[in-house]
mmCIF file of C-alpha atoms in Angstrom:
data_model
loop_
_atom_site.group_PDB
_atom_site.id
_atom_site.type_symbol
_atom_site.label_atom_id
_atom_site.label_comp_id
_atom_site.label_asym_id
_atom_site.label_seq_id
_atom_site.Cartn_x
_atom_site.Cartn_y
_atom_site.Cartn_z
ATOM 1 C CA UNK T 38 -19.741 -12.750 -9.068
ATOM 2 C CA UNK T 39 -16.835 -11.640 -6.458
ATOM 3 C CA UNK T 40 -17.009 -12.985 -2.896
ATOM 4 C CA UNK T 41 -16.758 -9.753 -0.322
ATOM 5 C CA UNK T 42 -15.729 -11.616 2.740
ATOM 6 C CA UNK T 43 -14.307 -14.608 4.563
ATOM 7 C CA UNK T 44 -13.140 -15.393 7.972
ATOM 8 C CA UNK T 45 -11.493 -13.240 10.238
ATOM 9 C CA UNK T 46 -7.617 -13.110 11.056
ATOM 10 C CA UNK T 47 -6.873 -14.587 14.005
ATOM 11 C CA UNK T 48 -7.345 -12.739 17.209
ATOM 12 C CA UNK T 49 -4.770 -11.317 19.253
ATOM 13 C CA UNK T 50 -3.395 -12.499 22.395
ATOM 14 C CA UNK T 51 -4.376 -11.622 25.721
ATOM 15 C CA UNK T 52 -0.981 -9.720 26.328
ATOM 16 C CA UNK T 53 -1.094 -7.746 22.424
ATOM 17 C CA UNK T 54 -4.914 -6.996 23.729
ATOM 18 C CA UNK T 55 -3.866 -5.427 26.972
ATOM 19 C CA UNK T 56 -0.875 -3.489 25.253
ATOM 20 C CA UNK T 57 -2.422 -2.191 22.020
ATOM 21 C CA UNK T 58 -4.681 0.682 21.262
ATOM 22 C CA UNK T 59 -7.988 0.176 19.854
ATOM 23 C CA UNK T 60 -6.643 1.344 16.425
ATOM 24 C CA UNK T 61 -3.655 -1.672 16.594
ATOM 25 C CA UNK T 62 -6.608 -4.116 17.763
ATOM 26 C CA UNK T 63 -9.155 -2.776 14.767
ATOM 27 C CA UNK T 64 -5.907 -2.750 12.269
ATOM 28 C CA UNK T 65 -5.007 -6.904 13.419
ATOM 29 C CA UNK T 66 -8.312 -8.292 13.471
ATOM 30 C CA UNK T 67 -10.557 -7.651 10.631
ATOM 31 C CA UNK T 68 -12.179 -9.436 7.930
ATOM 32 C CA UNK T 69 -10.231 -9.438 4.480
ATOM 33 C CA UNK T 70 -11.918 -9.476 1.537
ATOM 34 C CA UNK T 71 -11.539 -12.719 -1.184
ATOM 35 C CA UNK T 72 -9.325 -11.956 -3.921
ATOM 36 C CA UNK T 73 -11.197 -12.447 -7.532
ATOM 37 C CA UNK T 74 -9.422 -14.198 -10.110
ATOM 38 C CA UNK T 75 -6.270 -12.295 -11.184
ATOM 39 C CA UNK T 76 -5.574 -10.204 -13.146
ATOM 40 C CA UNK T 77 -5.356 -7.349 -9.966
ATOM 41 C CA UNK T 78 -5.549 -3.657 -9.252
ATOM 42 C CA UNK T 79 -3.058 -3.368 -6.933
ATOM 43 C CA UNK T 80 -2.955 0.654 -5.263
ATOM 44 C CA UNK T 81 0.879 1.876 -5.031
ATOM 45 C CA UNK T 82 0.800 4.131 -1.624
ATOM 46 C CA UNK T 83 3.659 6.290 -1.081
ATOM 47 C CA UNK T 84 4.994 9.572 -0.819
ATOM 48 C CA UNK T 85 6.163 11.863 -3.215
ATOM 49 C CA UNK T 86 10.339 11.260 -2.985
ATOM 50 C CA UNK T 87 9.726 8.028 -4.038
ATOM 51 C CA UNK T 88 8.109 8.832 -7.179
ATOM 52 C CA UNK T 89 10.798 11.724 -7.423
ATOM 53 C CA UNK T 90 14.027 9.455 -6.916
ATOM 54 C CA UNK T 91 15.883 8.030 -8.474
ATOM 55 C CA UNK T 92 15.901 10.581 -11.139
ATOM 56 C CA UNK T 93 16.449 8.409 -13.918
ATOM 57 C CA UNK T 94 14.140 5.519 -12.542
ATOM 58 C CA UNK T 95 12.571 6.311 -9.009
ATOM 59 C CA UNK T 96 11.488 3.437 -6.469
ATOM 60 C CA UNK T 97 7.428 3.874 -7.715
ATOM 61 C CA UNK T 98 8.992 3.143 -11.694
ATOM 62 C CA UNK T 99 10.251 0.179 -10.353
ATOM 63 C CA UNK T 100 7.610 -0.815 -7.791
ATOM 64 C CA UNK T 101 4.999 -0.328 -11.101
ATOM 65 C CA UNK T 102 7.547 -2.690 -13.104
ATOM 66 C CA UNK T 103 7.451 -5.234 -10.502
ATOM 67 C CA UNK T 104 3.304 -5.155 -10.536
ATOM 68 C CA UNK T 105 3.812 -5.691 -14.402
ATOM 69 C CA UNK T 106 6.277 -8.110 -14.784
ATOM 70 C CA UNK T 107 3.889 -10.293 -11.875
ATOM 71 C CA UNK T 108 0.961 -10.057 -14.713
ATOM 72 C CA UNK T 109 -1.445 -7.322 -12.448
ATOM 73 C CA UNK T 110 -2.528 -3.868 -12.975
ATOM 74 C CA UNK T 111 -0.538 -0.752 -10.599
ATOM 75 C CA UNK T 112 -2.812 2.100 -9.686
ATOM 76 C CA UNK T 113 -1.096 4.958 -8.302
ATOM 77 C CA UNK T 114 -2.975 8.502 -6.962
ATOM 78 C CA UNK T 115 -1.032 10.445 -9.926
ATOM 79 C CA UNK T 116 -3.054 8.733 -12.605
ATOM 80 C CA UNK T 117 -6.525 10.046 -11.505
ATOM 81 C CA UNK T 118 -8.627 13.278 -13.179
ATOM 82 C CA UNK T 119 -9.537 16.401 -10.973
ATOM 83 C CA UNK T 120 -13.231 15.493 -9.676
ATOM 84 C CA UNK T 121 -15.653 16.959 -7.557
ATOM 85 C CA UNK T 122 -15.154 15.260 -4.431
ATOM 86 C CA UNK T 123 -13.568 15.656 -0.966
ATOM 87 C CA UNK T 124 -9.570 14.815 -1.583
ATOM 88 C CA UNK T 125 -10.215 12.117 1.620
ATOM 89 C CA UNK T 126 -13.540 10.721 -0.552
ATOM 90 C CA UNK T 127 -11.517 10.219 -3.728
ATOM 91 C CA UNK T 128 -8.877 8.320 -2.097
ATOM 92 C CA UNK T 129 -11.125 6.478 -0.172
ATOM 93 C CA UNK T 130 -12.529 5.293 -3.338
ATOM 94 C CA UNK T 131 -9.777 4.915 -5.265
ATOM 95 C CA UNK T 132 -8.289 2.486 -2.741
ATOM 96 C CA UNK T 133 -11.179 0.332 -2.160
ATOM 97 C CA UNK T 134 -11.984 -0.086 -6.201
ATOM 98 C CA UNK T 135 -8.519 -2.015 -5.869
ATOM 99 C CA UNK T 136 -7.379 -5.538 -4.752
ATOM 100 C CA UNK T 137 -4.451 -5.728 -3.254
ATOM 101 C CA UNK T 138 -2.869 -2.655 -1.280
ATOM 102 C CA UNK T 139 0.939 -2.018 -1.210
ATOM 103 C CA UNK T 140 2.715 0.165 1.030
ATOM 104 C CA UNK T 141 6.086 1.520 0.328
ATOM 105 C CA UNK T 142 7.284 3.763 3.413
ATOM 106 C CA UNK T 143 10.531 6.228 4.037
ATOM 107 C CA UNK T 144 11.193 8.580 7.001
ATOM 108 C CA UNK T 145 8.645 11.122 5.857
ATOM 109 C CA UNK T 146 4.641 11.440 6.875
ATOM 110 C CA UNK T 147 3.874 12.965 3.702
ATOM 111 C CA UNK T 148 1.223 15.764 3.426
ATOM 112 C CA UNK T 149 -2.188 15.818 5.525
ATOM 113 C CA UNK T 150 -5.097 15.324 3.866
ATOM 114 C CA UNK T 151 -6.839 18.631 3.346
ATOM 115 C CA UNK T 152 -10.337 17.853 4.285
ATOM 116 C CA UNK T 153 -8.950 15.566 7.086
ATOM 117 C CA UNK T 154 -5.511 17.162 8.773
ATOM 118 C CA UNK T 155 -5.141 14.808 11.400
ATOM 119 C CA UNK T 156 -4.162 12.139 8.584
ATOM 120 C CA UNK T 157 -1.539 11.740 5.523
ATOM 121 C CA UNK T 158 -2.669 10.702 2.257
ATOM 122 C CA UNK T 159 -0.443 7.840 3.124
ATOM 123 C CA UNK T 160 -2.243 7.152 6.592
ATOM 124 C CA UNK T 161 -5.454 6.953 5.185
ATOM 125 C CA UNK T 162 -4.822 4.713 1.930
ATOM 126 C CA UNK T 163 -3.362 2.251 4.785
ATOM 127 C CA UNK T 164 -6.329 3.071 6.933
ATOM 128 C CA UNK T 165 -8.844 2.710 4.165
ATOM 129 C CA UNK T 166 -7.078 -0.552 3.038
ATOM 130 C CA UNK T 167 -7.330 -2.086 6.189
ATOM 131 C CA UNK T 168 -10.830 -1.180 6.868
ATOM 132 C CA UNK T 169 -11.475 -2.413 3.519
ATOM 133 C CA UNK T 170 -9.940 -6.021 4.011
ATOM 134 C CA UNK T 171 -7.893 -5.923 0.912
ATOM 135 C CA UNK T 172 -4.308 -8.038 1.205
ATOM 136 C CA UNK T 173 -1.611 -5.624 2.530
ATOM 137 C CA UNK T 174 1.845 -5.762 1.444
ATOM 138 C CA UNK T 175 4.278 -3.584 3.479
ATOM 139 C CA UNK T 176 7.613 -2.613 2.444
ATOM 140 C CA UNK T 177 9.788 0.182 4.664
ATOM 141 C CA UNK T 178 12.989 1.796 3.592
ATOM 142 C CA UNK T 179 16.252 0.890 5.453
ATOM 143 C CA UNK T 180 17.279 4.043 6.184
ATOM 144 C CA UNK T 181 20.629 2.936 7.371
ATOM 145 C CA UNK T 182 21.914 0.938 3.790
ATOM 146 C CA UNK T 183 24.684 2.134 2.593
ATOM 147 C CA UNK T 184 23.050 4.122 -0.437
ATOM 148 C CA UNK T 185 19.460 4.457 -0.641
ATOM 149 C CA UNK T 186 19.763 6.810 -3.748
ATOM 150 C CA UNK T 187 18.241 9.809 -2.051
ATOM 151 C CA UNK T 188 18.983 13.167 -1.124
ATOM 152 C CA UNK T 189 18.859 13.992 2.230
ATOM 153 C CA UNK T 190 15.912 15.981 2.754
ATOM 154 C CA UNK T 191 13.928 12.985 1.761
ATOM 155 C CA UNK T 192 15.366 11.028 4.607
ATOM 156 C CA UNK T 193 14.506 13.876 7.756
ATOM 157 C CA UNK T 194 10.400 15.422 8.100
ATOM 158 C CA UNK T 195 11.294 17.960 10.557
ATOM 159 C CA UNK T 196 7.590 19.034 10.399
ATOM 160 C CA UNK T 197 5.759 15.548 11.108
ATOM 161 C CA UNK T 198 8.177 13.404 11.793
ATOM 162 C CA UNK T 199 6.978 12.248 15.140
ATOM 163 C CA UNK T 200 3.702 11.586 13.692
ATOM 164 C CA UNK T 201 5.352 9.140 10.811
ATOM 165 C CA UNK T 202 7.196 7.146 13.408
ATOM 166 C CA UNK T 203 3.829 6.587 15.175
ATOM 167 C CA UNK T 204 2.182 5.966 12.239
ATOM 168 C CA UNK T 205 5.100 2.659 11.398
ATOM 169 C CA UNK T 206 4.762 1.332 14.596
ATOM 170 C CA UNK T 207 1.192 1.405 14.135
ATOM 171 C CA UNK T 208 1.855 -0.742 10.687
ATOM 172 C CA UNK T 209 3.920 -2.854 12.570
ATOM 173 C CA UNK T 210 1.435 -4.261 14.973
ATOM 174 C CA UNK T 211 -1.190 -4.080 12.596
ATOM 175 C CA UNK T 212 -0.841 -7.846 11.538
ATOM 176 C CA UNK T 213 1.160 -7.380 8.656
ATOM 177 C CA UNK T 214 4.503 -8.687 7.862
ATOM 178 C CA UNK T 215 6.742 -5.773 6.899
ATOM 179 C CA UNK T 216 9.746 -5.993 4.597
ATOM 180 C CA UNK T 217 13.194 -3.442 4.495
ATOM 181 C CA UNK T 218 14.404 -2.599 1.263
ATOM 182 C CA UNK T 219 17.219 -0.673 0.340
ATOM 183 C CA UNK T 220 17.447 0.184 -3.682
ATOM 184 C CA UNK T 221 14.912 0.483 -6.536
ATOM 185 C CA UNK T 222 16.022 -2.923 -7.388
ATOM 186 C CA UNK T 223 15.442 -4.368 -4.303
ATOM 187 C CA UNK T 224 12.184 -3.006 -3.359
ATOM 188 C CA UNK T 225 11.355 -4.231 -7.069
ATOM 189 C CA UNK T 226 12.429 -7.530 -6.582
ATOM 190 C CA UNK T 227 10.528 -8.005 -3.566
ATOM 191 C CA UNK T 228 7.336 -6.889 -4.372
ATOM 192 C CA UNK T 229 7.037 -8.725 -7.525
ATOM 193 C CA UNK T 230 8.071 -12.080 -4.949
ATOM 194 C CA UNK T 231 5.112 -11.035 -2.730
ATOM 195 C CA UNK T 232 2.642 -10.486 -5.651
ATOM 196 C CA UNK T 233 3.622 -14.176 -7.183
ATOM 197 C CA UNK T 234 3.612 -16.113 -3.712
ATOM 198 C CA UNK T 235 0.169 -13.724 -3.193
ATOM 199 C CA UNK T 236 -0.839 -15.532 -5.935
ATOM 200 C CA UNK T 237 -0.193 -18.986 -5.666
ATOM 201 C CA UNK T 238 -1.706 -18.368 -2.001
ATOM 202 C CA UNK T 239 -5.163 -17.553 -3.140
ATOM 203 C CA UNK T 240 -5.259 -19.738 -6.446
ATOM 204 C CA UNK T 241 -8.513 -21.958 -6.320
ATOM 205 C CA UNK T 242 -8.472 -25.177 -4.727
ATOM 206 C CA UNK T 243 -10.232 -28.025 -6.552
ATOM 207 C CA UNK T 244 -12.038 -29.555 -3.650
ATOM 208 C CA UNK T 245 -13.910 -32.994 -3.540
ATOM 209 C CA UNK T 246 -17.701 -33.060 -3.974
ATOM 210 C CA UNK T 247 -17.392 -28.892 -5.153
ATOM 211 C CA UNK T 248 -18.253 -27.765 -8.620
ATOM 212 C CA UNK T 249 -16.697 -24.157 -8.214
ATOM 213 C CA UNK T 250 -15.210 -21.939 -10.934
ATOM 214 C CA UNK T 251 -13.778 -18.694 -10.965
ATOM 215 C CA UNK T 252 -14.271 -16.818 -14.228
ATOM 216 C CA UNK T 253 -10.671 -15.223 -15.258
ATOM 217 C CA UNK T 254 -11.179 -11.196 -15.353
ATOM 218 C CA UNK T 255 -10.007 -8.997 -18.509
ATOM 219 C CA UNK T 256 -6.935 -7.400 -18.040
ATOM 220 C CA UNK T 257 -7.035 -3.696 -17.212
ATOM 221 C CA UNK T 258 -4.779 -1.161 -19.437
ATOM 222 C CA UNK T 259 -2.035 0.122 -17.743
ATOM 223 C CA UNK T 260 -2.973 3.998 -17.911
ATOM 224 C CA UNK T 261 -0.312 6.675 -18.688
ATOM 225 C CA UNK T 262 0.044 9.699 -15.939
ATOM 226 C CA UNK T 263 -2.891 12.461 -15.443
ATOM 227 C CA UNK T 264 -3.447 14.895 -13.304
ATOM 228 C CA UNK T 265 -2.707 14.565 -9.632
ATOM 229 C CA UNK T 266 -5.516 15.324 -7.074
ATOM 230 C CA UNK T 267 -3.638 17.120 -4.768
ATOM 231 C CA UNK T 268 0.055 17.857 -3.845
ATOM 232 C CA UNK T 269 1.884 14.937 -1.591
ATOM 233 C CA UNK T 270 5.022 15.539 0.083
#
């Protein structure tokens, strides 16, 4: 049997109360949900240039590599069927059937969802995430490294850029801690350090006077690519 819930974070202070909106103050104190035994589902959230680039092995190739090599299972929105749901219901769904929730963020919002414009697809796998209580690892591009190893239209949203750069500083005071990368390698390196220390966070105490075991789950295939449910920028 999985646990659902444990304690909450700890609250905010009296001056991050006063200064943040009641999204910031939902997104920093929340309940998070236990992590079962590993091995995890752990939902890759991104936009498209980073599946796109590096031609020959993009940032997502490498971010999936990193979820491998650290023993868990990367879900990504590319790998699910056409289905006869809402866009905003599927990956609502998809996001909350996983464990652990990994952001990977550039200088572009991405595409709105289409039965919800006022959000990305991006937005609302962090929003769902959050809501959800799963663990949230955070990683934003350094836009300013030397080479990031894309082209430049992936580094300017002319269209909804505004609304990305509210949208980080949202994630920023949303009680996570956020980490810069700069290559494929790096971002790579770096998550597969976060899964591992992830890990050895939320491995079972023995504890005195408790008879508790935690029955190891079957690893998940990794699936090859299917059909997208929708196009994200």
């Amino acid at each position: 049997m999985w646990l659902q819930f444990c304690a909450c974070e700890p609250h905010l202070n009296a001056r991050d109360r006063s200064d943040s909106s009641p999204q910031d103050r939902r997104d920093a104190v929340r309940s998070r949900r236990v992590l079962p035994a590993t091995p995890w589902r752990v939902f890759l959230s991104h936009t498209s240039e980073f599946r796109e680039y590096p031609q020959n092995k993009s940032y997502v190739n490498h971010a999936e590599q990193a979820v491998i090599a650290a023993e868990h299972t990367p879900v990504d929105m590319e790998y699910f069927v056409a289905a006869d749901q809402k866009p905003a219901d599927v990956c609502k769904d998809k996001v909350n059937a996983c464990d652990v929730y990994v952001g990977i963020f550039g200088m572009r919002y991405g595409s709105p969802v289409r039965d919800r414009p006022e959000v990305s697809y991006t937005e609302l796998e962090f929003d769902t995430a959050t809501e959800a209580g799963l663990e949230r690892l955070v990683f934003v591009l350094n836009e300013s490294a030397e080479d990031v190893r894309l082209p430049p239209k992936a580094l300017n949203d002319p269209q909804y850029g505004q609304r990305q750069q509210a949208f980080l500083e949202r994630v920023r005071n949303s009680g996570v801690t956020v980490q810069r990368f700069s290559t494929p390698e790096n971002l790579e390196k770096l998550l597969e350090r976060s899964l591992r220390q992830l890990a050895d966070r939320s491995a079972p105490k023995s504890a005195v006077g408790v008879n508790a075991t935690v029955a190891a789950r079957p690893v998940p295939k990794y699936l090859p690519h299917m059909a997208d449910v929708g196009n994200r920028m």
